[in-house]
GROMACS .gro file of C-alpha atoms in nm:
model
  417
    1UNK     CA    1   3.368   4.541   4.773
    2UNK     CA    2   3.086   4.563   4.508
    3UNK     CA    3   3.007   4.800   4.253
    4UNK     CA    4   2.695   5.007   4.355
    5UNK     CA    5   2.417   5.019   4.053
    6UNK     CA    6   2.397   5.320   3.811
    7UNK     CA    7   2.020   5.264   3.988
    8UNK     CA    8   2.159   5.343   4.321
    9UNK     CA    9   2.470   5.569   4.217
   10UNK     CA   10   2.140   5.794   4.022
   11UNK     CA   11   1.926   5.789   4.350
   12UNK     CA   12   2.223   5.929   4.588
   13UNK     CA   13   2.365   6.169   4.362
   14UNK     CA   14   2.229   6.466   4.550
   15UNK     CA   15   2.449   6.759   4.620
   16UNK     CA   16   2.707   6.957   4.454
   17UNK     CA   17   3.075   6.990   4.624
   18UNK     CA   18   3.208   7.322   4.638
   19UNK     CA   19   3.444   7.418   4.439
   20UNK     CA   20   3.835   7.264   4.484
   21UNK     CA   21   4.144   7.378   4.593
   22UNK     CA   22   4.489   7.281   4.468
   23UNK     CA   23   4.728   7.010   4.569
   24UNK     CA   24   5.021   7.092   4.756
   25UNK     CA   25   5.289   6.813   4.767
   26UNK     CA   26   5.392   6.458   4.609
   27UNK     CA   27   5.138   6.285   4.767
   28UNK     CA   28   4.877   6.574   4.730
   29UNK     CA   29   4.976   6.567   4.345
   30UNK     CA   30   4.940   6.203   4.303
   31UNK     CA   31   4.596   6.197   4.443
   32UNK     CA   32   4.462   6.439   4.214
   33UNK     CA   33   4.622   6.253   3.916
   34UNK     CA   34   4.441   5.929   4.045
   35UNK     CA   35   4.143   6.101   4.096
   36UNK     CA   36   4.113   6.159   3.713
   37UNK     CA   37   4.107   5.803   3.655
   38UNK     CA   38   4.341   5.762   3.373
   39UNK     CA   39   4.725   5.708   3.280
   40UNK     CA   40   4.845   6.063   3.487
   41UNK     CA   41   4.810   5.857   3.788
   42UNK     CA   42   5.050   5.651   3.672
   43UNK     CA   43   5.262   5.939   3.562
   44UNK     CA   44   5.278   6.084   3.861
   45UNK     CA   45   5.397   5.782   4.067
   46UNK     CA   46   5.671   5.804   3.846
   47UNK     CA   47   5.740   6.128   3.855
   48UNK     CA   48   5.713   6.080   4.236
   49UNK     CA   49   5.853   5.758   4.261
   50UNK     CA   50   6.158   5.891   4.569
   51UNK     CA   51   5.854   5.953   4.777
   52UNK     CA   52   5.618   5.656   4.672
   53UNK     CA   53   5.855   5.407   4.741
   54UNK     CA   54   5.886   5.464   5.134
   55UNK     CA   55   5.516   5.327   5.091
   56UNK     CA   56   5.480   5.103   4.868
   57UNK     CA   57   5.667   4.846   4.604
   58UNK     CA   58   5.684   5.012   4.261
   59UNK     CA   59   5.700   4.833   3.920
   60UNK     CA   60   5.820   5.061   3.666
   61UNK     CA   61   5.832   5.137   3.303
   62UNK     CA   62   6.001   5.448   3.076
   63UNK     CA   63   5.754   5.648   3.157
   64UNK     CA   64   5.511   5.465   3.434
   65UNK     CA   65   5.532   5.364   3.768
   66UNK     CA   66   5.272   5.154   3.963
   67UNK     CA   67   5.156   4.997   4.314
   68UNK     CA   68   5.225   4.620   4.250
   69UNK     CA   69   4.933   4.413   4.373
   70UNK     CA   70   4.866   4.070   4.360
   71UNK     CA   71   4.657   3.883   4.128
   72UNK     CA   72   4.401   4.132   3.978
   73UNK     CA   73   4.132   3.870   3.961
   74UNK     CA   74   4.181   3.691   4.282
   75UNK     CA   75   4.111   3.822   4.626
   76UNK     CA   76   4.483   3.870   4.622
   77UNK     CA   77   4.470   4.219   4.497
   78UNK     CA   78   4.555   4.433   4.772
   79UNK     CA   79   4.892   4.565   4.944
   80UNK     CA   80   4.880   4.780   5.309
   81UNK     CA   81   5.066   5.106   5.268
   82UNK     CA   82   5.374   5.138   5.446
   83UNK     CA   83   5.445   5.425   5.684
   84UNK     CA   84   5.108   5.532   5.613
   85UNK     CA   85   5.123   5.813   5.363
   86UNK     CA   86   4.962   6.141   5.448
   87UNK     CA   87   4.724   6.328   5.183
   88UNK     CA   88   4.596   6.631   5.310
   89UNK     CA   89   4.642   6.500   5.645
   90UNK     CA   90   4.430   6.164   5.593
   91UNK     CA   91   4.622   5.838   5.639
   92UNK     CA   92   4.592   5.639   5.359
   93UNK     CA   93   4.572   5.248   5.485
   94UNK     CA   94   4.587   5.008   5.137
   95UNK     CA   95   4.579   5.015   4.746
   96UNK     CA   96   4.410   4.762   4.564
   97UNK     CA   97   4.332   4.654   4.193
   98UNK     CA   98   4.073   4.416   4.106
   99UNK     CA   99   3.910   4.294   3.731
  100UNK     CA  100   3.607   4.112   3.693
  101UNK     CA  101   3.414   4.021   3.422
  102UNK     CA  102   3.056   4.090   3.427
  103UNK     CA  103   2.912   3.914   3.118
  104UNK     CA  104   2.733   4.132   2.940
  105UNK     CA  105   2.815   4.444   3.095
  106UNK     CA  106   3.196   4.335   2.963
  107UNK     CA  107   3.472   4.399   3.154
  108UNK     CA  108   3.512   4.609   3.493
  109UNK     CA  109   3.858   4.748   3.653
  110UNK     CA  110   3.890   4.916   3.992
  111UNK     CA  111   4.127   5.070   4.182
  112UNK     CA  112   4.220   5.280   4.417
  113UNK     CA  113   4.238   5.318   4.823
  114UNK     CA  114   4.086   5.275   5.151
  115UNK     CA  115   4.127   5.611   5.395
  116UNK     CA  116   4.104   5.567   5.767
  117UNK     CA  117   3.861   5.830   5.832
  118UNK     CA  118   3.490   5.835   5.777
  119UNK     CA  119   3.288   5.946   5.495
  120UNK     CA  120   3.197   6.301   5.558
  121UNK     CA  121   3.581   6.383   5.658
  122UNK     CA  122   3.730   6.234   5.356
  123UNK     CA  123   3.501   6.443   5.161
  124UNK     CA  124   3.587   6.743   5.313
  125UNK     CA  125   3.995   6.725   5.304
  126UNK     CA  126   3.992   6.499   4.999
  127UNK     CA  127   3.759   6.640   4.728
  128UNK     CA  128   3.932   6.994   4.725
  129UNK     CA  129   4.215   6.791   4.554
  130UNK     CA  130   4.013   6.709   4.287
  131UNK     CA  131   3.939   6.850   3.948
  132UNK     CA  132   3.624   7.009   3.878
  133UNK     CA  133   3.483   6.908   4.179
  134UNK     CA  134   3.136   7.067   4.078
  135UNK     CA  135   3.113   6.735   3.849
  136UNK     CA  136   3.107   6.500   4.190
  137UNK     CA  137   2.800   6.422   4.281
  138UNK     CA  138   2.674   6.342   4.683
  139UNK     CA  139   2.476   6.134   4.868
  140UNK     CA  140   2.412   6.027   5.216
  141UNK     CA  141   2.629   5.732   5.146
  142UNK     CA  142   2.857   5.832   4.836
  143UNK     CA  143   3.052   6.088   4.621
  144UNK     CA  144   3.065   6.021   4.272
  145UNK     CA  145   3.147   6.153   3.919
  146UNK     CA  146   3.000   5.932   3.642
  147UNK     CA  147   3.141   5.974   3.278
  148UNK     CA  148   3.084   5.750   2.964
  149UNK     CA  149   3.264   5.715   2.670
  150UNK     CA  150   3.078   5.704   2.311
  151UNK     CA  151   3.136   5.807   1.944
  152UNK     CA  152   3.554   5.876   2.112
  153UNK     CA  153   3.429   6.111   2.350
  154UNK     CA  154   3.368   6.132   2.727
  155UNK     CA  155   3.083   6.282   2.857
  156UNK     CA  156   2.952   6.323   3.191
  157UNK     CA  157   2.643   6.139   3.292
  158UNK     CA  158   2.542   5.803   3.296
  159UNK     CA  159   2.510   5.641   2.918
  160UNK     CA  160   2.127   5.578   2.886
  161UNK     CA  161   2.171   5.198   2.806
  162UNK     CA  162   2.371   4.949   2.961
  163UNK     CA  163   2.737   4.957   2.836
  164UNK     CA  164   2.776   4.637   2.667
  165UNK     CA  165   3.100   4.495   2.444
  166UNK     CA  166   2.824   4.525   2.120
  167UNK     CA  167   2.759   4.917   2.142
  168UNK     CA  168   3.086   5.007   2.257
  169UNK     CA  169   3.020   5.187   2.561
  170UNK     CA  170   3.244   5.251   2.895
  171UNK     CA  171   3.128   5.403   3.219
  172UNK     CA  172   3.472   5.557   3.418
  173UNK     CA  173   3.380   5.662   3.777
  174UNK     CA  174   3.514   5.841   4.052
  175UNK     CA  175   3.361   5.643   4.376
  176UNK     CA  176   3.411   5.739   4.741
  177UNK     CA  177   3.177   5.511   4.965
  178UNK     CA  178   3.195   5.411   5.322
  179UNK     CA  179   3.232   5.026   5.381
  180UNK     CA  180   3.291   4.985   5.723
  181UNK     CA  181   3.318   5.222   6.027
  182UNK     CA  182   3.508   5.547   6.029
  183UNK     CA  183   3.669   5.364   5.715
  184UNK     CA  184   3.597   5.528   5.351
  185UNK     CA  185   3.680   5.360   4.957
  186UNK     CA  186   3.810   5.623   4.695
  187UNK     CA  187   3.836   5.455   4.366
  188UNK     CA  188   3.820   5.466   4.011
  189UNK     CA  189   3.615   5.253   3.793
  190UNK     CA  190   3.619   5.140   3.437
  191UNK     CA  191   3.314   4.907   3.296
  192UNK     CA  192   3.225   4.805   2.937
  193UNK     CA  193   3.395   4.789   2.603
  194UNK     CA  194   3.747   4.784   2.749
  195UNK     CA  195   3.975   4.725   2.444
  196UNK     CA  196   4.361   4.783   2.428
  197UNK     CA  197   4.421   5.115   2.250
  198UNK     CA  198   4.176   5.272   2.561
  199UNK     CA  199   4.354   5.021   2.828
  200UNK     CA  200   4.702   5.142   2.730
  201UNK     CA  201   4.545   5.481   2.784
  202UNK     CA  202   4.408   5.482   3.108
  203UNK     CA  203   4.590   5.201   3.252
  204UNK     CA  204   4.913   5.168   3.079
  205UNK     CA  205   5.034   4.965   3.413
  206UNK     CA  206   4.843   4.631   3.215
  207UNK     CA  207   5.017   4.470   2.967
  208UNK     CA  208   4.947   4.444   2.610
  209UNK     CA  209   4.954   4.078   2.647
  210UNK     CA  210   4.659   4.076   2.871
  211UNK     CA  211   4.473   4.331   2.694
  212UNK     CA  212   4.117   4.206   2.498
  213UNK     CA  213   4.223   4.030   2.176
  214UNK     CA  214   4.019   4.217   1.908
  215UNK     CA  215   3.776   3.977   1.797
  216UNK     CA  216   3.445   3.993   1.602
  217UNK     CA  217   3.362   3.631   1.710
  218UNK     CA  218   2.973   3.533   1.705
  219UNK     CA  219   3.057   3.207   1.812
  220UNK     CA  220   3.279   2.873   1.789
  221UNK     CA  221   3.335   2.870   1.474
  222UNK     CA  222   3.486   3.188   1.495
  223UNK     CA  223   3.791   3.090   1.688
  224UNK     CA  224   4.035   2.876   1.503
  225UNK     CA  225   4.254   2.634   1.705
  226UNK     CA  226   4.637   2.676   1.644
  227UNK     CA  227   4.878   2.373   1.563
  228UNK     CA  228   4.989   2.350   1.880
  229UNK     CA  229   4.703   2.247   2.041
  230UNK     CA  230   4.654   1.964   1.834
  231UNK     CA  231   5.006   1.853   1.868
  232UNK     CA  232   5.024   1.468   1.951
  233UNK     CA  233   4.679   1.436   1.978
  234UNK     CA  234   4.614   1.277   1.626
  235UNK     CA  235   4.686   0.931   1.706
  236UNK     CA  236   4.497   0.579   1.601
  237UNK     CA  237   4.384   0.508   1.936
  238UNK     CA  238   4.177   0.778   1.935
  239UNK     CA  239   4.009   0.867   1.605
  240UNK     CA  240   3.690   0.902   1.516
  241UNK     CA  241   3.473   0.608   1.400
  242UNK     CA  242   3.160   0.788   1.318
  243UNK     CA  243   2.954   1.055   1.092
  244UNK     CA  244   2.780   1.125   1.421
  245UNK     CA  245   2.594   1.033   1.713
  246UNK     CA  246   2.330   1.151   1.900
  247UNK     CA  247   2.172   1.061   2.244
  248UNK     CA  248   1.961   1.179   2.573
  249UNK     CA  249   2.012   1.170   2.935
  250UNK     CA  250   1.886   1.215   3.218
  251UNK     CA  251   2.087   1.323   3.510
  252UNK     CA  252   2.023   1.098   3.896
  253UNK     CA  253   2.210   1.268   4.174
  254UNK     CA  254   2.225   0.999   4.471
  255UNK     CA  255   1.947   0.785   4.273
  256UNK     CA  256   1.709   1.079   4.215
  257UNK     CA  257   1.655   1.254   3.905
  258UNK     CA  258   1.792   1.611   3.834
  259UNK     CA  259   1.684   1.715   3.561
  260UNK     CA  260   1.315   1.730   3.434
  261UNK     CA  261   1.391   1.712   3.063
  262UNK     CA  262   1.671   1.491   2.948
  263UNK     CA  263   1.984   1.640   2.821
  264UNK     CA  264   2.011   1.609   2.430
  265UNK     CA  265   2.380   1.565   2.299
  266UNK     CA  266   2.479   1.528   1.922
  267UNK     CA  267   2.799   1.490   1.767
  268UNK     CA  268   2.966   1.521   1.406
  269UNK     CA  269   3.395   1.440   1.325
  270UNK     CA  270   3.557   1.734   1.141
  271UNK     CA  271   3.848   1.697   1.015
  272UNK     CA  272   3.996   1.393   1.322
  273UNK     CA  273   3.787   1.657   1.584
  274UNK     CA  274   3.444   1.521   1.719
  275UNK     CA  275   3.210   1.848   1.756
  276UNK     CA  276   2.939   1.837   2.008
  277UNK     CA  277   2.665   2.008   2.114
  278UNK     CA  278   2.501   1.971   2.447
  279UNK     CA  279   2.113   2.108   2.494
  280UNK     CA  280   2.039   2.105   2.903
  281UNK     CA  281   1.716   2.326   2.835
  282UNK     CA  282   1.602   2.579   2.556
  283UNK     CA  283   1.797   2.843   2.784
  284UNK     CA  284   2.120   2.675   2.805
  285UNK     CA  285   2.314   2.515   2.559
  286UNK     CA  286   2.733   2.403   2.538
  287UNK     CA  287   2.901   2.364   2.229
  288UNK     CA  288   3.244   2.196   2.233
  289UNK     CA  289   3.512   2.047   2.025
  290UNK     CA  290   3.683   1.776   2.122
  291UNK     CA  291   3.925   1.522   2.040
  292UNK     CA  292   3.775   1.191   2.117
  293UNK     CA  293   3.527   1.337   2.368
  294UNK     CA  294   3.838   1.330   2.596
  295UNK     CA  295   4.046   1.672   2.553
  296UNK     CA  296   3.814   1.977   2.472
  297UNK     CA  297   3.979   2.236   2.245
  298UNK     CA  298   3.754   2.505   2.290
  299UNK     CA  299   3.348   2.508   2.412
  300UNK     CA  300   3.121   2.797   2.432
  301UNK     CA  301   2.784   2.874   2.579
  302UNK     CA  302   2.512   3.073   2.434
  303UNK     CA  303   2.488   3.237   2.775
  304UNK     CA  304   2.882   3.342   2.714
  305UNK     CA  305   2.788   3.692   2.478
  306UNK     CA  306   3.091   3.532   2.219
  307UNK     CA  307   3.333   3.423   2.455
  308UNK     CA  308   3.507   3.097   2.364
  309UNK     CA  309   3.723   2.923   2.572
  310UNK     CA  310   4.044   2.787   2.420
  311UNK     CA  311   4.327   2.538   2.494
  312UNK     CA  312   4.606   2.674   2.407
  313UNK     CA  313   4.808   2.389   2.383
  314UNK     CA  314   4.855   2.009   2.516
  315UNK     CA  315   5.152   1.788   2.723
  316UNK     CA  316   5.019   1.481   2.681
  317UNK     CA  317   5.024   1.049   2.806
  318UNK     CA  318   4.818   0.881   2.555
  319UNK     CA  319   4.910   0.491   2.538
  320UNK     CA  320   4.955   0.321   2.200
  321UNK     CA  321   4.679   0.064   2.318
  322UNK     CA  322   4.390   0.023   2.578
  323UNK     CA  323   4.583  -0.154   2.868
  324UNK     CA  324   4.416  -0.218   3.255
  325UNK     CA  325   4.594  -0.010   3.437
  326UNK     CA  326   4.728   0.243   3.195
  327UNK     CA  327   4.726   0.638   3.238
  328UNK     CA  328   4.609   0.901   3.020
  329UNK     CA  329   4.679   1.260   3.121
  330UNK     CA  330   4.689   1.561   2.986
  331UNK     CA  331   4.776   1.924   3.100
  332UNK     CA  332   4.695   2.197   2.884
  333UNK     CA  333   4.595   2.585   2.949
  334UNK     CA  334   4.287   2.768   2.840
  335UNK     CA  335   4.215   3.122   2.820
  336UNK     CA  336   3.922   3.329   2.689
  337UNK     CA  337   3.904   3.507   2.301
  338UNK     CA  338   3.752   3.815   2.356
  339UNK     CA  339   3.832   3.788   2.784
  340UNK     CA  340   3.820   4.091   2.998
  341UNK     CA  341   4.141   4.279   3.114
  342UNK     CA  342   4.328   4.082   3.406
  343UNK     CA  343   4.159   3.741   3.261
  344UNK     CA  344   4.431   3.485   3.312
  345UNK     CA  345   4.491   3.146   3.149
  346UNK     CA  346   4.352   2.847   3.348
  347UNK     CA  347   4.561   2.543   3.412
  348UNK     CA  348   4.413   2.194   3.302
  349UNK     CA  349   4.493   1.881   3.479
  350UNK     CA  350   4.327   1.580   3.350
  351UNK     CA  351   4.461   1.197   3.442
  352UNK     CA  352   4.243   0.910   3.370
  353UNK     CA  353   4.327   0.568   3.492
  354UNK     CA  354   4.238   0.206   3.219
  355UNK     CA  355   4.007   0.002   3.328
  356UNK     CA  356   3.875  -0.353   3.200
  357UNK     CA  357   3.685  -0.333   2.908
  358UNK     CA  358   3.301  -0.431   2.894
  359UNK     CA  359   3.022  -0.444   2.661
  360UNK     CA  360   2.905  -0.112   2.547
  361UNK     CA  361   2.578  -0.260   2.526
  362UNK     CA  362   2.558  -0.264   2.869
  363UNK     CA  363   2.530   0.147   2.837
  364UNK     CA  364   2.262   0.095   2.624
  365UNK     CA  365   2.168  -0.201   2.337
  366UNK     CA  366   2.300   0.058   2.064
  367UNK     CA  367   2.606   0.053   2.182
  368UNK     CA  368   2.859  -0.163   1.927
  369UNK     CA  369   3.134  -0.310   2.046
  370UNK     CA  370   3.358  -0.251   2.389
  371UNK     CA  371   3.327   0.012   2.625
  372UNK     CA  372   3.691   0.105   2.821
  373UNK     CA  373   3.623   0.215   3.151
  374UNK     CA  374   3.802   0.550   3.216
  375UNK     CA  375   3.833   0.642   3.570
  376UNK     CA  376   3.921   1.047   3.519
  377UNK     CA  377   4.032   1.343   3.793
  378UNK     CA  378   4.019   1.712   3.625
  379UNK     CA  379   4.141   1.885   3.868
  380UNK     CA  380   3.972   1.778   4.147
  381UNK     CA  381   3.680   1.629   4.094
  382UNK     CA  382   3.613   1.275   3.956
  383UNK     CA  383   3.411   1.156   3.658
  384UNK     CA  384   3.381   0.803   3.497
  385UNK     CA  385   3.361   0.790   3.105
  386UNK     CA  386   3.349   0.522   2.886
  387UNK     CA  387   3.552   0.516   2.552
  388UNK     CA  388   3.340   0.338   2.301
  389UNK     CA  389   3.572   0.150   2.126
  390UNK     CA  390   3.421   0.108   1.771
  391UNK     CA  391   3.285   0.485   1.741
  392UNK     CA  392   3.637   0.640   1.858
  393UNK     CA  393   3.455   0.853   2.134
  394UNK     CA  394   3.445   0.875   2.479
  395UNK     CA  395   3.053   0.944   2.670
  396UNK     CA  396   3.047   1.059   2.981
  397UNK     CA  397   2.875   0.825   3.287
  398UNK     CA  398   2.957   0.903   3.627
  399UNK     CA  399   3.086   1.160   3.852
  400UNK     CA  400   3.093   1.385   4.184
  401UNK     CA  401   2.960   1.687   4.324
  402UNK     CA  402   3.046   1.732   4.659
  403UNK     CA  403   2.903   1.466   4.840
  404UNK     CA  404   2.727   1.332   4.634
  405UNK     CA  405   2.707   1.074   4.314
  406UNK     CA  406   2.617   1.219   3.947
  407UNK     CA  407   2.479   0.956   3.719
  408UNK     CA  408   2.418   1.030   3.346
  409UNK     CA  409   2.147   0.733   3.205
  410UNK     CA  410   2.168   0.769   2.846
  411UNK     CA  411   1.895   0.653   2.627
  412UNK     CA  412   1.747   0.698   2.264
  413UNK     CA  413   2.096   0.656   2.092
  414UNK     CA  414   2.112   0.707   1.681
  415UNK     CA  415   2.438   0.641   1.515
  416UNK     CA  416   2.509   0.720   1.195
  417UNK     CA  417   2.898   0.527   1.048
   0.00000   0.00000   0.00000
């Protein structure tokens, strides 16, 4: 299920509901805790936990007790209801929990459940179990209550500008929408600037350790990379041989040329490290660090509103020469600085197999030296590189998408020793 736009969620917010009665049992009183959409939902599972638990499986804490879904960020993130629960004589069916992030719109949580009755009935037995109903909003197609969250106050409404991570703003929403035949959503929303102190307020069921880590970072060079992710990658086989290098390409996909303006890369060492910057077009452009043009420690885009992606750390096969026949590999896990809530690490799986070397010149005539063929698989797909022996770096050649063959022809190289 998609969010609906503020746009939309504006347009339909139409009539008033009248005013609410009170719960009047476990599952009654649960409901109108979730319906706040904050930590007394949480609460109140545990408070109600005897009664929840004939439904569904509960994880638990001190003081919380929650649904337990499956990955929050995967389309396994919902459990069906056992025994069907009853609130205020509505079956409840599932509960899910999802997190996406939405670029610059930060991060977005939602949760809640899907009611086996149509819209206009779950309005009328469900909303008298909510608080202040007069603040819910309706529509011919939804219910909703709209708060946002600036200056450390809530206030009802929409915010008048997008809520972005920069100005600090968070939309929470109470949703009930109809997405599919005598079927209707309830669920809360949270959207924006989600850091930890207001996740372990409203959602105390996440984690601290997959809470936002508080970050002013502008870019790259904001993110440092720890020791362990350089472990056992400073070796003499693969250290840099140049002040820096810089080169075009244009991209052929099955003979054809992809891209209208050549790709420009440069590179500069740091410090053993070999940082490079990739410009596709004046809208897009990569920067990465690398070791060797082989193992990336951390890239960013300027599309990416200051997210950097970092490895973490390394289990590496590097030979102690350039053998036919020899296997590099390396698997390593990355994760986000400054991710969104539910954001988990990604697994890397990179094997390349030695081929027999070759003149670089053959790339191109600036090319010194040997080029060693490296036949490479990250997870999945494959990509042919070529480690140019007397520069220490590795330039990428060949590879797949889907069907089809990806060839990079480099030209106007300038190398500076």
């Amino acid at each position: 299920m998609h969010a609906l736009s503020r746009l939309t969620l504006l347009v339909t917010a139409l009539l008033l509901i009248p005013t609410a009665g009170a719960a009047s049992g476990p599952l009654e009183e649960t409901f109108t805790a979730f319906a706040r959409c904050d930590g007394s939902f949480f609460r109140s599972l545990h408070t109600h936990a005897d009664t929840w638990r004939s439904h569904a499986r509960l994880a638990t804490d001190d003081s919380n007790s929650w649904i337990e879904v499956g990955d929050r960020g995967s389309e396994q993130n919902a459990v069906v209801l056992r025994n069907a629960p009853s609130v205020s004589g509505l079956r409840l069916e599932t509960y899910f929990d999802r997190s996406v992030q939405m670029g610059t719109l930060g991060g977005l949580l939602q949760w809640g459940f899907t009611v086996d009755a149509p819209l206009e009935v779950a309005r009328k037995h469900l909303l008298p179990l909510v608080d202040h109903p007069e603040q819910v909003h309706s529509g011919p197609k939804s219910s909703v209550r709209n708060e946002f969250r600036a200056g450390g106050e809530w206030h009802l409404g929409f915010s008048e500008d997008e809520p972005t991570l920069q100005k600090k703003v968070v939309d929470r929403m109470l949703l009930l929408t109809s997405e599919a035949p005598g079927k209707t959503t309830v669920s809360c929303y949270l959207q924006g600037a989600l850091d930890g102190s207001l996740l372990a307020e409203l959602r105390p069921d996440i984690p601290r350790t997959r809470h936002p880590i508080p970050t002013t970072v502008n870019g790259i060079a904001d993110v440092p990379i720890s020791a362990d992710a350089r472990t056992g990658l400073d070796v003499a086989l693969l250290a840099p041989r140049l002040a820096s290098l810089t080169y075009k390409y244009t991209t052929l996909v099955d003979g054809h040329a992809e891209n209208q303006l050549p790709a420009l890369v440069e590179m500069t060492t740091e410090d053993g490290l070999i940082n490079q910057t990739v410009t596709y077009s004046p809208a897009l452009r990569i920067e990465r660090q690398t070791k060797a043009g082989l193992f990336q420690l951390k890239s960013s885009s300027n599309r990416s509103e200051g997210r950097v992606l970092l490895n973490r750390w390394f289990d590496l096969k590097i030979p102690s020469r350039w053998e036919p026949g020899s296997i590099i590999s390396a698997i390593s896990d990355r994760e986000f600085v400054a991710g969104s809530p539910g954001e988990k690490p990604a697994d890397l799986a990179l094997v390349c197999r030695v081929g027999k070397r070759y003149p670089a010149s053959r790339i191109h005539a600036a090319l010194p030296g040997d080029a060693i063929p490296l036949d490479c698989s990250d997870n999945g797909p494959r990509d042919v590189k070529a480690f140019i022996e007397a520069l220490g770096v590795a330039l990428d050649l060949e590879g797949t998408s889907g069907d089809s063959i990806v060839v990079n022809k480099i030209q106007d190289v300038e190398i500076i020793r």
